[in-house]
Coordinates of C-alpha atoms in Angstrom, one line a residue:
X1 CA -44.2 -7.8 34.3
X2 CA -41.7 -10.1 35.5
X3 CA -38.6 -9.8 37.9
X4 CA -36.5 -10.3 35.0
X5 CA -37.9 -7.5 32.7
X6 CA -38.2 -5.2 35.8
X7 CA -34.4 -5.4 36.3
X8 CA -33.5 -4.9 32.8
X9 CA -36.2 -1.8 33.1
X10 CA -34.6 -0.6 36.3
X11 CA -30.8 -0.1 35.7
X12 CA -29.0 0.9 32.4
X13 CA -26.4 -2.2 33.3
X14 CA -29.4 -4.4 32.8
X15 CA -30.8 -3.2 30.0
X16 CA -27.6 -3.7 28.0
X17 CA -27.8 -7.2 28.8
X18 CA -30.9 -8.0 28.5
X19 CA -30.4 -6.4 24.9
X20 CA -27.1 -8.0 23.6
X21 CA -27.1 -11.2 25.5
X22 CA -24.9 -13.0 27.6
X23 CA -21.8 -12.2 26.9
X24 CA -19.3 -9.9 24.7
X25 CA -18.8 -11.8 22.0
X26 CA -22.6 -12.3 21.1
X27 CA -22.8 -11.8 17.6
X28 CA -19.1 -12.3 16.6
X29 CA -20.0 -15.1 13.5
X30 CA -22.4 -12.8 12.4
X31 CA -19.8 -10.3 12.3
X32 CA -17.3 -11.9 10.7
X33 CA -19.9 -12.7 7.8
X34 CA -20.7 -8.9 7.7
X35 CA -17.0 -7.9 7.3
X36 CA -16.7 -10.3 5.1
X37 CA -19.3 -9.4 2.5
X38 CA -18.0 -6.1 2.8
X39 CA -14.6 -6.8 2.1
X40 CA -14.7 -10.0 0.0
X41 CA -13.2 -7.9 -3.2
X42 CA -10.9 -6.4 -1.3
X43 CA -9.5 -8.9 0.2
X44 CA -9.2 -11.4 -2.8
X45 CA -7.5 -8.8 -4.4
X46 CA -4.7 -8.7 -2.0
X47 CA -4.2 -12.0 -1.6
X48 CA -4.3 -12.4 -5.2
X49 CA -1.9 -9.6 -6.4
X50 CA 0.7 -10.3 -3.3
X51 CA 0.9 -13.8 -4.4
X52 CA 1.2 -14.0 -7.9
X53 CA 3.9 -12.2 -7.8
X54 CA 6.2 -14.8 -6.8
X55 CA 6.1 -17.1 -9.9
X56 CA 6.2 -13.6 -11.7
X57 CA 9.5 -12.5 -10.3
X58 CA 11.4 -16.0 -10.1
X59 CA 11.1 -16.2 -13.8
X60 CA 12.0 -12.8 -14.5
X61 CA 15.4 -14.0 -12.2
X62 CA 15.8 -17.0 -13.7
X63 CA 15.8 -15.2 -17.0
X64 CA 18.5 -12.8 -15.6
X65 CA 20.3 -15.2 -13.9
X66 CA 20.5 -18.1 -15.7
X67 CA 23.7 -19.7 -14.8
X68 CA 26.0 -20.1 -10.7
X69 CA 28.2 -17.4 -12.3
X70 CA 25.7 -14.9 -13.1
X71 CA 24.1 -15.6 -9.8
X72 CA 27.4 -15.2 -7.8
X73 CA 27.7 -12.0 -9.8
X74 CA 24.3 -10.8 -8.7
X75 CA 25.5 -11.6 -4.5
X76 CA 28.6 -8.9 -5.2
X77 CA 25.8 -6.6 -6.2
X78 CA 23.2 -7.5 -3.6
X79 CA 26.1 -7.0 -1.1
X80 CA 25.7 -2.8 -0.5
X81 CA 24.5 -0.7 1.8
X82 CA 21.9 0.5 -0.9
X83 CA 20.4 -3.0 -1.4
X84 CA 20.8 -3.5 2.5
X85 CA 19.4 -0.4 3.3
X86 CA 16.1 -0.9 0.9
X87 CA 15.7 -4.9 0.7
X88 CA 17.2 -6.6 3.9
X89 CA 21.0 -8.3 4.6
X90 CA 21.8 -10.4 1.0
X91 CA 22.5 -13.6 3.6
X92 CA 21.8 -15.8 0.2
X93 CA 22.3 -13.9 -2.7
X94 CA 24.0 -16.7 -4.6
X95 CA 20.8 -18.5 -5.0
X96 CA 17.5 -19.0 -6.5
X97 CA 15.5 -18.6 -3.5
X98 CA 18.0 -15.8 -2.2
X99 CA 17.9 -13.3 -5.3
X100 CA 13.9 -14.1 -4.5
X101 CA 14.2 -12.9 -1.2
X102 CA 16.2 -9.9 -2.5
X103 CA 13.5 -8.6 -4.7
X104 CA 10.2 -9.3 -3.6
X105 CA 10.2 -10.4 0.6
X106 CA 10.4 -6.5 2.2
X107 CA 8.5 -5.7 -0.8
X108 CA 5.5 -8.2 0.1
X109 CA 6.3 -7.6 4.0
X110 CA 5.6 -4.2 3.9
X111 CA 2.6 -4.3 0.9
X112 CA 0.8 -6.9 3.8
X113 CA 1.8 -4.3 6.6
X114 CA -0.5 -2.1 4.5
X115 CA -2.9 -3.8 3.8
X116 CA -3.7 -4.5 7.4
X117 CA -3.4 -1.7 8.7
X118 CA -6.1 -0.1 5.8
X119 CA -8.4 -3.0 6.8
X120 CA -8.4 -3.2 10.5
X121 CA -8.9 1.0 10.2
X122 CA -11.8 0.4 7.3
X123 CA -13.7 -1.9 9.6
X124 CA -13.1 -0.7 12.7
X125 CA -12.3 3.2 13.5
X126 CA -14.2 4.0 10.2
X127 CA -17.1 2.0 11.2
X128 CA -16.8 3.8 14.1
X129 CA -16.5 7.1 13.2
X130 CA -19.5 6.9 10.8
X131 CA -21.9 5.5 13.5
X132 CA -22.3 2.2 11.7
X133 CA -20.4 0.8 15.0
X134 CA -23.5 2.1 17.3
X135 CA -26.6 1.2 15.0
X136 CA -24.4 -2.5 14.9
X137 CA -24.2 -2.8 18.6
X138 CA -27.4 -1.4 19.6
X139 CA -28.8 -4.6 18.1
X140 CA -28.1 -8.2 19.7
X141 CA -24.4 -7.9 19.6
X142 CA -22.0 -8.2 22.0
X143 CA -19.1 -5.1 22.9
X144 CA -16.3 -7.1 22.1
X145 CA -18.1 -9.3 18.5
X146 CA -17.6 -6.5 16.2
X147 CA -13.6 -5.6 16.6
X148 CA -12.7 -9.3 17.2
X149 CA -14.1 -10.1 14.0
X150 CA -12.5 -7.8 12.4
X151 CA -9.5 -8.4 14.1
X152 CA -9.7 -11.9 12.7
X153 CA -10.4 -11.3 8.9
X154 CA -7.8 -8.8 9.3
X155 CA -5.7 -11.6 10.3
X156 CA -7.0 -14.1 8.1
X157 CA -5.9 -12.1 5.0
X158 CA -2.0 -12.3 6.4
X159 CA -2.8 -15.9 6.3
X160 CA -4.0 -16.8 3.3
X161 CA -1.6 -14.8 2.1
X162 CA 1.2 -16.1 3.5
X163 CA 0.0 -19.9 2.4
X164 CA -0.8 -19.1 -0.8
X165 CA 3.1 -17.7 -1.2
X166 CA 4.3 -20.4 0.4
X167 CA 2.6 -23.0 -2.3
X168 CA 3.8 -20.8 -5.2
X169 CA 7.4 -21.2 -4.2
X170 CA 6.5 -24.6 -4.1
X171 CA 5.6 -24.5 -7.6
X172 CA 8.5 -23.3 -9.2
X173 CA 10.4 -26.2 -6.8
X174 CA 12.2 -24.0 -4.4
X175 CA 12.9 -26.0 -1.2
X176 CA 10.3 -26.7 0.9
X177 CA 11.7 -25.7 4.1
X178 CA 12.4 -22.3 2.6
X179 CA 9.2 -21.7 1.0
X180 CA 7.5 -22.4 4.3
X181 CA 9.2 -19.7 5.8
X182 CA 8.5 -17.3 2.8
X183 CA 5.1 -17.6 3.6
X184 CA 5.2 -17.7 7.5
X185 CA 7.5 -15.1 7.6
X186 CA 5.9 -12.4 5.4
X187 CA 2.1 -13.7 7.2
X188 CA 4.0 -12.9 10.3
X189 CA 4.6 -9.5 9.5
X190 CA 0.8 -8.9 8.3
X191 CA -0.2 -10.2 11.5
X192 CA 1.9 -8.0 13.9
X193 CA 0.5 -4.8 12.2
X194 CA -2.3 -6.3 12.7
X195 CA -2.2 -6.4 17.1
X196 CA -0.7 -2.8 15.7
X197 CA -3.3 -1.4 13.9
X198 CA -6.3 -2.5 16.4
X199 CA -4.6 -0.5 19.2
X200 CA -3.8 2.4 17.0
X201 CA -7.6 2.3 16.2
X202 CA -8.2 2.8 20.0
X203 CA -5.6 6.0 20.9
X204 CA -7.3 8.2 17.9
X205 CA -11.0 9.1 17.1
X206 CA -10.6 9.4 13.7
X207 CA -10.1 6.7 10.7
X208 CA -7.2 9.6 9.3
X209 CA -5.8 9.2 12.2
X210 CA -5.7 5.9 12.6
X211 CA -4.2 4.9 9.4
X212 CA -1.6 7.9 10.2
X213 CA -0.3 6.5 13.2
X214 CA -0.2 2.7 11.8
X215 CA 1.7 4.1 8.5
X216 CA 4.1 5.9 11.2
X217 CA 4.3 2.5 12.6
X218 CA 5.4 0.8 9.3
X219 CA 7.7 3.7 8.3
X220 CA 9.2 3.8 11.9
X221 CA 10.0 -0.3 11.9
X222 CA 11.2 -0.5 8.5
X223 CA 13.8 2.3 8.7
X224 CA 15.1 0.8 12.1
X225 CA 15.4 -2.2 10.3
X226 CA 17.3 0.2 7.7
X227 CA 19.7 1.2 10.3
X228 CA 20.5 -2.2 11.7
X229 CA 21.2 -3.6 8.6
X230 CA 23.5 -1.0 8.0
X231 CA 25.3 -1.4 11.2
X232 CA 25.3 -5.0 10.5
X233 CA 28.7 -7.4 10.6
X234 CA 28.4 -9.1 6.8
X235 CA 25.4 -10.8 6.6
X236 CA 24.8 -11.0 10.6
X237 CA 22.3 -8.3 12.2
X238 CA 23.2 -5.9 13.9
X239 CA 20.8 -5.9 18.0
X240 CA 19.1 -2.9 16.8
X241 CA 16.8 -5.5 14.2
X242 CA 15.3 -6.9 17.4
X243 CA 13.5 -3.6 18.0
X244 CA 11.4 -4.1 14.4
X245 CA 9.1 -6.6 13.7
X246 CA 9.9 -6.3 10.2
X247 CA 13.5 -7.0 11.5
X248 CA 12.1 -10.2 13.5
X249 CA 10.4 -11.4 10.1
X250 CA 13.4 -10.6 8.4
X251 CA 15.8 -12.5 10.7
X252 CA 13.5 -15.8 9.8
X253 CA 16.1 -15.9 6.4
X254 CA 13.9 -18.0 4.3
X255 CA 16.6 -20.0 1.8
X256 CA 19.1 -19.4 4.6
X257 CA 19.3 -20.4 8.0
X258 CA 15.2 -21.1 7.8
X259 CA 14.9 -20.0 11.4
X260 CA 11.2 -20.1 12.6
X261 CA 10.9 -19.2 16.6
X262 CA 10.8 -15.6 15.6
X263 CA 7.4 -16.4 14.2
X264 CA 6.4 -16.6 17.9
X265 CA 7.3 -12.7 18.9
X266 CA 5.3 -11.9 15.7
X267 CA 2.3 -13.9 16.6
X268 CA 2.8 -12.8 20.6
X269 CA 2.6 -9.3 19.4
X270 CA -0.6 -10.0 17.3
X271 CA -2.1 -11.2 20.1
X272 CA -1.0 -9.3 22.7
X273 CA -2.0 -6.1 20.5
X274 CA -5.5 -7.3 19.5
X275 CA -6.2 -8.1 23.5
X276 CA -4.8 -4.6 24.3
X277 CA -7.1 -3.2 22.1
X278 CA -10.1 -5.0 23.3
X279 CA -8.9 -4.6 26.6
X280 CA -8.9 -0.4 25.8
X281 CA -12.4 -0.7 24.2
X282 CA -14.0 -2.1 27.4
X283 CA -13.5 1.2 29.6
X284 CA -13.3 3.7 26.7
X285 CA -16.8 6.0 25.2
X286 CA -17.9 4.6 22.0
X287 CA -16.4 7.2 19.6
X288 CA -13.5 8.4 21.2
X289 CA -10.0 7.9 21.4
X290 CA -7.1 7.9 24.4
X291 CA -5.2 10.5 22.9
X292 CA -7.1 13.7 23.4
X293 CA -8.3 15.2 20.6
X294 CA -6.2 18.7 20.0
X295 CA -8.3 22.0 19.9
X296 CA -7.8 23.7 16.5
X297 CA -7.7 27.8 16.5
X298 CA -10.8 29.7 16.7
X299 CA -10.8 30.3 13.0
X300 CA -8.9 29.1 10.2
X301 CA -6.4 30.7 8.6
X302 CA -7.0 32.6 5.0
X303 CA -4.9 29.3 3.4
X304 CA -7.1 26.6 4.9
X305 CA -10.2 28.9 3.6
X306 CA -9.5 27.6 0.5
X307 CA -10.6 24.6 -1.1
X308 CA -6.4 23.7 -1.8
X309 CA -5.2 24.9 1.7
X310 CA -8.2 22.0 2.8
X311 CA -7.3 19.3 0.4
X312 CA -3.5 20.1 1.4
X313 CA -4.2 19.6 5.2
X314 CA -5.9 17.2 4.7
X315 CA -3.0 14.8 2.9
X316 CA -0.1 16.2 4.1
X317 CA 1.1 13.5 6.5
X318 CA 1.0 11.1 3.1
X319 CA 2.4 13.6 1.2
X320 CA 5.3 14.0 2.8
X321 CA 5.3 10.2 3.0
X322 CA 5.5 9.9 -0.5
X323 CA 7.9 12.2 -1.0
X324 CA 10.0 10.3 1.4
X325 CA 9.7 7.2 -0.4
X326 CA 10.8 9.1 -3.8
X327 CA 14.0 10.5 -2.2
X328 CA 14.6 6.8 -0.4
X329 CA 14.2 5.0 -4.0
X330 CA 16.4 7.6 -6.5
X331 CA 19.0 7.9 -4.3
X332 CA 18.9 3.6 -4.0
X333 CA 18.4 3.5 -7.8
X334 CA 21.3 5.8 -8.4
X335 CA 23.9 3.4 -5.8
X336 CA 23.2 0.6 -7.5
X337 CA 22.6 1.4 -11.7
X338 CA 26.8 0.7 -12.5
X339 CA 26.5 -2.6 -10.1
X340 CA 23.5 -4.0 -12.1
X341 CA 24.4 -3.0 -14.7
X342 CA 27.8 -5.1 -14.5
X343 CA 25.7 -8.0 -13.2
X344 CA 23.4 -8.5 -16.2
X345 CA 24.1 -10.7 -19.5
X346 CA 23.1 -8.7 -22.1
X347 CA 22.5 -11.5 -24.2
X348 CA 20.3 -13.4 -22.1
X349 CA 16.0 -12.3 -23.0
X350 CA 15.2 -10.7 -19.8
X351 CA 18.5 -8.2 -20.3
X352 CA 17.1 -7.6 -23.8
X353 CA 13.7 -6.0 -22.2
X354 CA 16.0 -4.1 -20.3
X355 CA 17.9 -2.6 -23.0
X356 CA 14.9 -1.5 -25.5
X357 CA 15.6 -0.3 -28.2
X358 CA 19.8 1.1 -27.1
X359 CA 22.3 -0.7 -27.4
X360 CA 23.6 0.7 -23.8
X361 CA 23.0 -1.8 -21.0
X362 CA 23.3 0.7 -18.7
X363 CA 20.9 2.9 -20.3
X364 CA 18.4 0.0 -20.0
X365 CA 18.8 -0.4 -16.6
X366 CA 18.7 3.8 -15.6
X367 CA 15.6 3.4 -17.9
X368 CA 13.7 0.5 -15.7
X369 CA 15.0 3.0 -12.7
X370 CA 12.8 5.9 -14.2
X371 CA 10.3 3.5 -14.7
X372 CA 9.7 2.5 -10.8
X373 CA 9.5 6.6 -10.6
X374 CA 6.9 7.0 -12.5
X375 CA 5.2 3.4 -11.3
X376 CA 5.6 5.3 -8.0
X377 CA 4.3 8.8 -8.8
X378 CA 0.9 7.0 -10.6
X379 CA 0.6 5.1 -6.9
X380 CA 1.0 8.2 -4.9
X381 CA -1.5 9.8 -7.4
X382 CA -4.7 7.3 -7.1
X383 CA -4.1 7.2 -3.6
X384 CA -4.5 11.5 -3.0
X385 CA -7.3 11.4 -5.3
X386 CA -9.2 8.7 -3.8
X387 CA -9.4 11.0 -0.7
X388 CA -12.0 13.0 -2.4
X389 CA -13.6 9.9 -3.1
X390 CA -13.3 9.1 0.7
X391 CA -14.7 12.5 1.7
X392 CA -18.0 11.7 -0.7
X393 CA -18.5 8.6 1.5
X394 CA -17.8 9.3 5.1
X395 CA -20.3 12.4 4.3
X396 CA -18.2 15.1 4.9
X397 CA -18.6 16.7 1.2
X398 CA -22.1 17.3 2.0
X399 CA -21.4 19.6 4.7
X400 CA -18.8 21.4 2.7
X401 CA -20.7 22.2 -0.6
X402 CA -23.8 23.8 1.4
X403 CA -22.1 26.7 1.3
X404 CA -20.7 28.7 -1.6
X405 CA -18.1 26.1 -2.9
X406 CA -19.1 24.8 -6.2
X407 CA -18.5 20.9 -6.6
X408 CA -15.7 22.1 -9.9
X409 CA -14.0 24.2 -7.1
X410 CA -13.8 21.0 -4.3
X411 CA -12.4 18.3 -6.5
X412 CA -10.3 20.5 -8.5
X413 CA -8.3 21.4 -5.4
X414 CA -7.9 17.3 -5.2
X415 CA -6.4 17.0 -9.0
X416 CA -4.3 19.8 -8.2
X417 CA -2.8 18.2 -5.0
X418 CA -2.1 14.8 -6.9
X419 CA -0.9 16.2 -10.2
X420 CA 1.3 18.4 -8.3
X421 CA 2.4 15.9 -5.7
X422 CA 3.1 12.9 -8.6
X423 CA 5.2 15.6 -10.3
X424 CA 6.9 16.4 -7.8
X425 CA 7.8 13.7 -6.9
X426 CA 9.0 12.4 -10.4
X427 CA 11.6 15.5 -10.4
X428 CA 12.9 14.7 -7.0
X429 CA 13.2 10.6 -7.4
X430 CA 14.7 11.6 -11.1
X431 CA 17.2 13.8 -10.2
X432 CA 18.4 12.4 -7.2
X433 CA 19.1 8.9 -8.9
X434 CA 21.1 10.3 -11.8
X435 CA 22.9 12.4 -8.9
X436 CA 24.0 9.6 -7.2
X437 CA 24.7 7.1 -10.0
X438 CA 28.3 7.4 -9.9
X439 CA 28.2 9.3 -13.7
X440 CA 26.4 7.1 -14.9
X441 CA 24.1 9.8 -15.3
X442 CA 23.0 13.2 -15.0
X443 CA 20.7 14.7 -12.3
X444 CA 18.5 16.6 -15.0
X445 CA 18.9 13.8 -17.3
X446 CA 17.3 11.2 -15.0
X447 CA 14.7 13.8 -13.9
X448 CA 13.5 14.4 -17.7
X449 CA 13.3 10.8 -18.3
X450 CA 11.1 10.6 -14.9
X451 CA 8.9 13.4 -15.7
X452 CA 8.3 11.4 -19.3
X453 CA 5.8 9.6 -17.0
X454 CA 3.7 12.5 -16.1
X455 CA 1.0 12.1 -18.5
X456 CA 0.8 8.6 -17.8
X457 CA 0.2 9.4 -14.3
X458 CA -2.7 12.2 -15.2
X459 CA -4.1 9.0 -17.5
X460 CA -4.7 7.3 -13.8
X461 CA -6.5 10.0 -12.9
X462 CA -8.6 10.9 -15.4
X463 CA -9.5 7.6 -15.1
X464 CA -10.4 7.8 -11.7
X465 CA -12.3 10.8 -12.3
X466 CA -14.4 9.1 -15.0
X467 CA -15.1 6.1 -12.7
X468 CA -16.0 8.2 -9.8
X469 CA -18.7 10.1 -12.5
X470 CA -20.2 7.0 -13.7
X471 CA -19.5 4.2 -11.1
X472 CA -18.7 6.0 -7.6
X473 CA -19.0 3.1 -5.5
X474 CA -16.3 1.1 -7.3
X475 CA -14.2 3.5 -8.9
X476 CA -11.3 3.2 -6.3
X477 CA -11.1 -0.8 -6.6
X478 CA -11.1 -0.6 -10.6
X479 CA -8.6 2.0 -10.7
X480 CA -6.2 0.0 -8.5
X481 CA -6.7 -3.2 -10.8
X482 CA -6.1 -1.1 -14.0
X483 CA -3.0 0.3 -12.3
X484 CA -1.8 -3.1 -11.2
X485 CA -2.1 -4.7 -15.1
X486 CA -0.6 -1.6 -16.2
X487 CA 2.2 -2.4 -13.3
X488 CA 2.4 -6.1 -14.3
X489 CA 2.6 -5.6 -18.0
X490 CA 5.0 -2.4 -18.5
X491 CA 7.1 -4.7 -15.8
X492 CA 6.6 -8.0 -17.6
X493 CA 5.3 -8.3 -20.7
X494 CA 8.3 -9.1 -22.4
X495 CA 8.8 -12.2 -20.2
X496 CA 5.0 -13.1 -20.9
X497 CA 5.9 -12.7 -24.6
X498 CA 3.6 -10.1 -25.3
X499 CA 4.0 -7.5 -28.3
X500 CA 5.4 -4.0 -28.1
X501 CA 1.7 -2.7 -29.7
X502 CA 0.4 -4.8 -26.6
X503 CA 2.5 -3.1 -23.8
X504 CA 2.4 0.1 -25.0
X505 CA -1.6 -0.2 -25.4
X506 CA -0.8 0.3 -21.5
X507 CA -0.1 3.6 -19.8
X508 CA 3.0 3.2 -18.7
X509 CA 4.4 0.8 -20.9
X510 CA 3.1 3.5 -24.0
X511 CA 6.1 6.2 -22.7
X512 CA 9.2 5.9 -24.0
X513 CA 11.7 4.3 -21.4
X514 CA 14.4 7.3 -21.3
X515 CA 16.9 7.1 -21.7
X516 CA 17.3 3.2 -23.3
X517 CA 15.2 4.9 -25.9
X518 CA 14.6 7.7 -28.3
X519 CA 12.3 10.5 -27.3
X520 CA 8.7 10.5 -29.1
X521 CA 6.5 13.2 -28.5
X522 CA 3.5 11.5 -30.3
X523 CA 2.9 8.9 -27.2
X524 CA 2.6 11.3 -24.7
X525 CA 0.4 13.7 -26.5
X526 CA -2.0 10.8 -26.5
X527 CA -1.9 10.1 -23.1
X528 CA -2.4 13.3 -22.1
X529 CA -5.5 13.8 -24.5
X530 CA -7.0 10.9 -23.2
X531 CA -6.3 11.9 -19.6
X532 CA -7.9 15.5 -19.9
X533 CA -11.0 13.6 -22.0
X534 CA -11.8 11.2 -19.2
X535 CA -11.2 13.5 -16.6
X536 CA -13.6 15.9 -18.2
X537 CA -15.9 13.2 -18.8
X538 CA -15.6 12.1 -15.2
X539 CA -16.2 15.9 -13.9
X540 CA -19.0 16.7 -15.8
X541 CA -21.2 13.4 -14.5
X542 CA -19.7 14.3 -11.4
X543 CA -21.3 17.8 -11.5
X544 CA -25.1 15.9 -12.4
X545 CA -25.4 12.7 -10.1
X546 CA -26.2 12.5 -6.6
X547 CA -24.0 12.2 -4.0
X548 CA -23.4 8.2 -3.1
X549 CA -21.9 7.3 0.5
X550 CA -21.4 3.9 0.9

């Protein structure tokens, strides 16, 4: 035997070497091809759907805003503490690229925030917690390969994300220097929750808590950025911004000022988070977190013996999340419903969609506001149910039906959680913007016309239910894509010129917009069969296959 195999024989230290090779970062192309095969869908899909949403909006505004006037009209709008509150300061609300900023940047900032945070977690934490991290590093594969290439596709997605945004506004001939920054500015925010997320992944040993720290993260920064705005002197932020990344992004002012050195705090902070966390990883147990993991009671309580009490501990951090967000976006809807309304031509084609079939522009526009509710509730929906999904993989179903609980019993206690949650959630977002509209409408008005969109909501589940039957290991992916054409054409179809039989072939677009329309029974009768078919569909092959991890 040889002096070298003898000292790898001889010490632990030296077997690890002589196992994963010179260095940390053995293995880190490898890994980054790994990830990526993984995660190609994935990630296509969110570059793809953050993107195009750019040429999507700026027609819809150049619809709505055709001429300076109607623009400058839009600016006294933009300029209230509801629009400053939800969207940012309106520093150029008087023009194209402005009104663009308006209504899609915090939108596409946070959406990327998201997204990385779900990624790095997914491929890191997850990994982790499953033991796929230990079988890949017990191979030829360096410490540090693994969570550096994740790290990096994380942060390649912000890229390509923010290019690809920048050469749409391009495309539609905003300025250039402007739709630079667009791009930088919103892949700037991606990549700071990126640094974010890979040190979150290293305080907590579990992928749940991960994600629940880095979604505390984005709620935390956006609603500092909130209150600065708020406090801020006309269009000039208020010092609190500074303490947000969101608020640095935002502070770039694409179409404004086009200011681009805080592009360097975001990127320092991607870094310096991404070292951190690989600096954390080097003296830290494979499979553990810093923050001590808290002892639970002896036994649980009669409430979290049942399969509901479960599925509601288990989500309710998002939960109350989403109901958050529900309060956050009626009572902005309701501030702002007499202001756009008074903003809008309602002869130009865009105003038309709007309006349906009322004559009331105002009704149109508290009818796009119920809408976003129920667009909302159907989002907050697929995500709860995907958790049973989620538990299926990870392996921890498994362990829970080999005892008494029938597989009927688990995953109802999952469609309870999201139908209840979505409705919910309609009531409170409806009531709260017809509360706060000023008259313009009722609280109970606005939270009938919400709850219209219930059984379009159930329709997203049952037909995640009847994916996760028949297709388990892609039902989650092609749920989100049939909610995002349902999204994009209730939204849009008018300005893609498609018929009413078309949208309402849709789930959302097939409810009646309340109240910019008369009530019809007959639409959501059909929704609601088709929901309870699939679902029962979906249950039933659920109840016969195998159980698939991933």
């Amino acid at each position: 035997m040889s002096s070298a195999m003898v000292g790898a024989v001889q010490t632990p230290r030296g077997r690890a070497r002589s196992l994963t090779g010179s260095g940390t970062m053995t293995g880190f192309l490898l890994s980054v091809r790994f990830i990526l095969r993984r995660n190609w869908l994935r990630l296509a899909l969110w570059a793809a759907v953050l993107a195009v949403m750019i040429p999507v909006v700026y027609d819809s505004q150049q619809q709505a805003f055709p001429t300076q006037a109607a623009r400058d009209a839009y600016a006294q709008v933009a300029n209230t503490p509801a629009v400053a509150a939800m969207t940012g300061l309106p520093y150029a609300a008087g023009s194209l690229g402005g009104i663009l900023v308006i209504k899609i940047w915090m939108t596409l900032a946070v959406a990327l925030s998201f997204a990385s945070v779900f990624l790095v977690t997914r491929n890191g934490r997850a990994d982790e917690e499953t033991g796929r991290s230990e079988l890949l590093k017990s191979s030829v594969m360096g410490r540090h390969a693994y969570s550096a290439a994740n790290y990096v596709v994380a942060g390649a997605l912000s890229i390509i994300s923010g290019l690809l945004i920048s050469l749409l506004c391009l495309s539609v001939r905003l300025p250039t220097a402007g739709s630079l920054l667009m791009g930088a500015s919103i892949a700037g925010t991606g990549l700071a929750f990126v640094g974010l997320a890979a040190v979150c992944g290293q305080l907590s040993s579990t992928s749940r808590g991960t994600n629940s720290l880095g979604v505390g993260l984005i709620a935390l920064f956006y609603f500092i950025r909130a209150g600065a705005d708020l406090q801020s002197n006309g269009v000039d932020p208020a010092a609190l911004s500074w303490f947000s990344p969101i608020g640095w992004a935002q502070n770039m002012r694409p179409f404004g000022q086009d200011t681009w050195w805080p592009l360097l705090a975001l990127l320092a902070l991607a870094v310096g988070g991404c070292v951190m966390a690989l600096r954390i990883e080097t003296n830290r147990d494979l499979g553990m977190g810093l923050l001590p993991e808290r002892r639970g009671p002896a036994r649980a309580s009669a409430f979290l013996r049942e399969p509901v009490g479960l599925a509601l501990r288990l989500q309710r951090g998002s939960l109350l999340g989403w109901l958050v967000g529900a309060v956050v976006a009626g009572a902005f809807f309701g501030g702002v419903a007499q202001a756009m309304t008074n903003a809008l031509d309602p002869s130009n084609a865009l105003a038309k969609s709007f309006v349906g079939s009322s004559s009331s522009m105002l009704d149109g526009v508290l009818g796009i506001f119920a809408l976003f509710n129920g667009l909302l509730a159907g989002a907050f929906a697929v995500q709860s149910l995907s958790t049973a999904r989620s538990e299926e993989e990870a392996g921890r179903l498994e362990a829970q039906l080999a005892g008494a609980l029938s597989r009927y019993t688990w995953l109802g206690a999952h469609v309870l959680v999201a139908a209840a949650g979505s409705g919910l959630m309609l009531l409170i977002g409806g009531y709260l913007a017809g509360a706060s509209s000023n008259g313009a409408a009722t609280g109970s008005a606005m939270a009938g016309a919400s709850l219209a969109y219930w059984p379009a909501v159930l329709l997203m589940m049952g037909v995640l239910l009847f994916l996760n039957g028949f297709l388990p290991r892609f039902s989650v992916s092609l749920t989100w894509a049939v909610y995002g054409i349902s999204v994009l054409v209730s939204m849009f179809g008018a300005l893609f010129s498609l018929s009413e039989a078309a949208i309402a072939a849709t789930p959302f677009g097939a409810v009646p917009r309340l109240p910019a329309e008369n009530f019809m029974l007959l639409p959501l009768l059909v929704l609601s069969v088709l929901a309870v078919a699939l679902a029962i569909l979906g249950v039933w092959q659920f109840r016969r296959r195998d159980l698939a991890s991933e």
